[in-house]
């Protein structure tokens, strides 16, 4: 019940979790600045935390102990993306991820020899997309560098033309 109330269900007076508050206001900002968002570095990410906390102050974040102590998280992903880039930017980013995923799926389902790089890349991308609603690991340079390197290598391997085919 405590976790449900932190995410906005049940008790209206309960202390809200950082992710709930950041998600709720991220959607509000995306709607207020429809369709292109409030601009990069203005909400939810490390840039906003370090350089421009004006939205946080305007939205009343100073009522939360975690904000007052500078301990608030900046690892939300989609709420930050749609707040800063708008619904169009968020949709285009999701579309780009899905295009990569479907290219890998097509390679995995293709007849012929199975390419292990495609399986690895598809698994990594699937894992990180499933994790992205509650984590920014998909964009965190510390964790995403190797993931994107392997996904890129897998995608390159499946998109590379067949080198054994005769030149025409």
mmCIF file of C-alpha atoms in Angstrom:
data_model
loop_
_atom_site.group_PDB
_atom_site.id
_atom_site.type_symbol
_atom_site.label_atom_id
_atom_site.label_comp_id
_atom_site.label_asym_id
_atom_site.label_seq_id
_atom_site.Cartn_x
_atom_site.Cartn_y
_atom_site.Cartn_z
ATOM 1 C CA UNK A 1 0.000 0.000 0.000
ATOM 2 C CA UNK A 2 2.872 2.353 0.778
ATOM 3 C CA UNK A 3 4.379 1.804 -2.683
ATOM 4 C CA UNK A 4 0.986 2.271 -4.353
ATOM 5 C CA UNK A 5 0.474 5.570 -2.530
ATOM 6 C CA UNK A 6 3.969 6.750 -3.500
ATOM 7 C CA UNK A 7 2.980 6.256 -7.139
ATOM 8 C CA UNK A 8 -0.175 8.317 -6.764
ATOM 9 C CA UNK A 9 -2.761 5.727 -5.756
ATOM 10 C CA UNK A 10 -4.797 5.748 -2.588
ATOM 11 C CA UNK A 11 -3.726 8.202 0.130
ATOM 12 C CA UNK A 12 -3.541 11.750 -1.255
ATOM 13 C CA UNK A 13 -1.385 12.960 1.647
ATOM 14 C CA UNK A 14 1.327 10.329 1.242
ATOM 15 C CA UNK A 15 4.849 11.401 0.343
ATOM 16 C CA UNK A 16 5.258 10.832 -3.369
ATOM 17 C CA UNK A 17 8.240 9.000 -4.822
ATOM 18 C CA UNK A 18 10.681 10.961 -6.951
ATOM 19 C CA UNK A 19 9.837 8.947 -10.051
ATOM 20 C CA UNK A 20 6.113 9.545 -9.636
ATOM 21 C CA UNK A 21 6.592 13.297 -9.217
ATOM 22 C CA UNK A 22 9.053 13.565 -12.119
ATOM 23 C CA UNK A 23 6.816 11.436 -14.357
ATOM 24 C CA UNK A 24 3.644 13.362 -13.523
ATOM 25 C CA UNK A 25 5.221 16.765 -14.136
ATOM 26 C CA UNK A 26 7.129 15.571 -17.204
ATOM 27 C CA UNK A 27 3.831 14.687 -18.848
ATOM 28 C CA UNK A 28 2.358 18.028 -17.767
ATOM 29 C CA UNK A 29 5.276 19.908 -19.331
ATOM 30 C CA UNK A 30 4.980 17.885 -22.555
ATOM 31 C CA UNK A 31 1.291 18.784 -22.732
ATOM 32 C CA UNK A 32 1.928 22.458 -21.900
ATOM 33 C CA UNK A 33 4.647 22.777 -24.575
ATOM 34 C CA UNK A 34 2.875 20.564 -27.132
ATOM 35 C CA UNK A 35 4.078 19.347 -29.617
ATOM 36 C CA UNK A 36 7.828 20.084 -29.396
ATOM 37 C CA UNK A 37 8.519 20.198 -25.650
ATOM 38 C CA UNK A 38 10.275 22.699 -23.415
ATOM 39 C CA UNK A 39 13.765 22.267 -24.875
ATOM 40 C CA UNK A 40 16.798 20.172 -24.095
ATOM 41 C CA UNK A 41 18.261 20.438 -20.606
ATOM 42 C CA UNK A 42 15.154 21.919 -19.040
ATOM 43 C CA UNK A 43 13.562 18.999 -17.198
ATOM 44 C CA UNK A 44 14.351 15.676 -15.619
ATOM 45 C CA UNK A 45 17.941 15.152 -16.692
ATOM 46 C CA UNK A 46 21.372 15.960 -15.366
ATOM 47 C CA UNK A 47 21.526 19.180 -17.418
ATOM 48 C CA UNK A 48 18.423 20.536 -15.733
ATOM 49 C CA UNK A 49 19.679 19.455 -12.323
ATOM 50 C CA UNK A 50 23.028 21.194 -12.772
ATOM 51 C CA UNK A 51 22.183 24.267 -14.842
ATOM 52 C CA UNK A 52 18.479 25.122 -14.862
ATOM 53 C CA UNK A 53 16.219 24.120 -11.987
ATOM 54 C CA UNK A 54 13.591 26.744 -12.822
ATOM 55 C CA UNK A 55 10.921 24.194 -13.791
ATOM 56 C CA UNK A 56 11.561 22.236 -10.614
ATOM 57 C CA UNK A 57 11.058 25.379 -8.531
ATOM 58 C CA UNK A 58 7.980 26.501 -10.525
ATOM 59 C CA UNK A 59 6.384 23.093 -10.063
ATOM 60 C CA UNK A 60 6.828 23.190 -6.287
ATOM 61 C CA UNK A 61 9.560 20.603 -5.956
ATOM 62 C CA UNK A 62 10.957 22.495 -2.969
ATOM 63 C CA UNK A 63 8.197 20.887 -0.889
ATOM 64 C CA UNK A 64 9.955 17.524 -1.220
ATOM 65 C CA UNK A 65 12.804 16.684 1.134
ATOM 66 C CA UNK A 66 14.733 14.883 -1.606
ATOM 67 C CA UNK A 67 14.759 18.032 -3.751
ATOM 68 C CA UNK A 68 15.708 20.371 -0.903
ATOM 69 C CA UNK A 69 18.691 18.163 -0.049
ATOM 70 C CA UNK A 70 19.766 17.897 -3.689
ATOM 71 C CA UNK A 71 19.254 14.150 -3.625
ATOM 72 C CA UNK A 72 16.636 13.842 -6.317
ATOM 73 C CA UNK A 73 17.075 11.352 -9.109
ATOM 74 C CA UNK A 74 17.585 12.273 -12.709
ATOM 75 C CA UNK A 75 17.292 8.790 -14.123
ATOM 76 C CA UNK A 76 13.788 8.911 -15.492
ATOM 77 C CA UNK A 77 13.885 8.494 -19.224
ATOM 78 C CA UNK A 78 10.642 8.788 -21.165
ATOM 79 C CA UNK A 79 9.106 11.568 -19.007
ATOM 80 C CA UNK A 80 12.286 13.594 -19.482
ATOM 81 C CA UNK A 81 12.340 12.914 -23.227
ATOM 82 C CA UNK A 82 8.716 13.934 -23.796
ATOM 83 C CA UNK A 83 9.052 16.992 -21.536
ATOM 84 C CA UNK A 84 12.178 18.248 -23.293
ATOM 85 C CA UNK A 85 11.590 17.038 -26.889
ATOM 86 C CA UNK A 86 7.789 16.942 -26.837
ATOM 87 C CA UNK A 87 5.434 14.208 -27.876
ATOM 88 C CA UNK A 88 6.782 14.383 -31.429
ATOM 89 C CA UNK A 89 10.397 13.997 -30.291
ATOM 90 C CA UNK A 90 9.502 11.182 -27.907
ATOM 91 C CA UNK A 91 7.520 9.426 -30.631
ATOM 92 C CA UNK A 92 10.344 9.763 -33.151
ATOM 93 C CA UNK A 93 12.860 8.401 -30.651
ATOM 94 C CA UNK A 94 10.616 5.426 -29.885
ATOM 95 C CA UNK A 95 10.137 4.890 -33.630
ATOM 96 C CA UNK A 96 13.917 4.840 -34.137
ATOM 97 C CA UNK A 97 14.306 2.230 -31.388
ATOM 98 C CA UNK A 98 11.509 0.140 -32.901
ATOM 99 C CA UNK A 99 13.028 0.318 -36.395
ATOM 100 C CA UNK A 100 16.316 -1.025 -35.022
ATOM 101 C CA UNK A 101 14.462 -3.716 -33.076
ATOM 102 C CA UNK A 102 12.436 -4.848 -36.103
ATOM 103 C CA UNK A 103 15.548 -4.900 -38.323
ATOM 104 C CA UNK A 104 17.148 -7.215 -35.785
ATOM 105 C CA UNK A 105 13.976 -9.317 -35.519
ATOM 106 C CA UNK A 106 13.880 -9.703 -39.282
ATOM 107 C CA UNK A 107 17.491 -10.873 -39.248
ATOM 108 C CA UNK A 108 16.814 -13.337 -36.438
ATOM 109 C CA UNK A 109 13.754 -14.789 -38.196
ATOM 110 C CA UNK A 110 15.446 -14.992 -41.600
ATOM 111 C CA UNK A 111 15.999 -18.406 -43.160
ATOM 112 C CA UNK A 112 19.564 -19.535 -43.305
ATOM 113 C CA UNK A 113 22.374 -19.484 -40.787
ATOM 114 C CA UNK A 114 21.544 -17.826 -37.495
ATOM 115 C CA UNK A 115 23.669 -14.794 -36.747
ATOM 116 C CA UNK A 116 24.530 -14.797 -33.011
ATOM 117 C CA UNK A 117 25.323 -11.069 -33.154
ATOM 118 C CA UNK A 118 21.711 -10.368 -34.114
ATOM 119 C CA UNK A 119 20.415 -12.398 -31.163
ATOM 120 C CA UNK A 120 22.742 -10.621 -28.732
ATOM 121 C CA UNK A 121 21.888 -7.176 -30.108
ATOM 122 C CA UNK A 122 18.150 -7.880 -30.069
ATOM 123 C CA UNK A 123 18.332 -9.224 -26.517
ATOM 124 C CA UNK A 124 20.242 -6.166 -25.280
ATOM 125 C CA UNK A 125 17.901 -3.726 -26.975
ATOM 126 C CA UNK A 126 14.817 -5.582 -25.721
ATOM 127 C CA UNK A 127 16.148 -5.652 -22.166
ATOM 128 C CA UNK A 128 16.948 -1.959 -22.170
ATOM 129 C CA UNK A 129 13.669 -0.928 -23.788
ATOM 130 C CA UNK A 130 11.756 -2.934 -21.183
ATOM 131 C CA UNK A 131 13.839 -1.269 -18.473
ATOM 132 C CA UNK A 132 13.465 2.259 -19.901
ATOM 133 C CA UNK A 133 10.122 3.204 -18.267
ATOM 134 C CA UNK A 134 11.790 3.232 -14.843
ATOM 135 C CA UNK A 135 15.449 3.791 -15.663
ATOM 136 C CA UNK A 136 17.645 5.846 -17.948
ATOM 137 C CA UNK A 137 20.152 3.024 -18.415
ATOM 138 C CA UNK A 138 19.431 3.130 -22.148
ATOM 139 C CA UNK A 139 21.062 6.569 -22.308
ATOM 140 C CA UNK A 140 23.465 6.551 -19.356
ATOM 141 C CA UNK A 141 26.993 6.680 -20.808
ATOM 142 C CA UNK A 142 28.355 4.500 -18.018
ATOM 143 C CA UNK A 143 26.047 1.612 -18.804
ATOM 144 C CA UNK A 144 24.915 2.288 -22.362
ATOM 145 C CA UNK A 145 28.285 2.535 -24.111
ATOM 146 C CA UNK A 146 28.894 -1.213 -24.337
ATOM 147 C CA UNK A 147 25.242 -1.949 -24.962
ATOM 148 C CA UNK A 148 25.042 0.414 -27.949
ATOM 149 C CA UNK A 149 28.422 -0.772 -29.224
ATOM 150 C CA UNK A 150 27.175 -4.376 -29.261
ATOM 151 C CA UNK A 151 23.794 -3.417 -30.734
ATOM 152 C CA UNK A 152 25.555 -1.442 -33.476
ATOM 153 C CA UNK A 153 27.894 -4.333 -34.216
ATOM 154 C CA UNK A 154 24.956 -6.744 -34.378
ATOM 155 C CA UNK A 155 22.957 -4.430 -36.613
ATOM 156 C CA UNK A 156 25.959 -3.877 -38.889
ATOM 157 C CA UNK A 157 26.481 -7.625 -39.116
ATOM 158 C CA UNK A 158 22.921 -8.275 -40.226
ATOM 159 C CA UNK A 159 22.686 -5.310 -42.595
ATOM 160 C CA UNK A 160 26.047 -6.000 -44.262
ATOM 161 C CA UNK A 161 25.566 -7.348 -47.759
ATOM 162 C CA UNK A 162 26.428 -10.988 -48.280
ATOM 163 C CA UNK A 163 30.164 -10.971 -49.078
ATOM 164 C CA UNK A 164 30.039 -14.391 -50.698
ATOM 165 C CA UNK A 165 27.573 -13.280 -53.380
ATOM 166 C CA UNK A 166 29.101 -12.507 -56.804
ATOM 167 C CA UNK A 167 29.431 -8.858 -57.767
ATOM 168 C CA UNK A 168 26.977 -7.733 -60.392
#
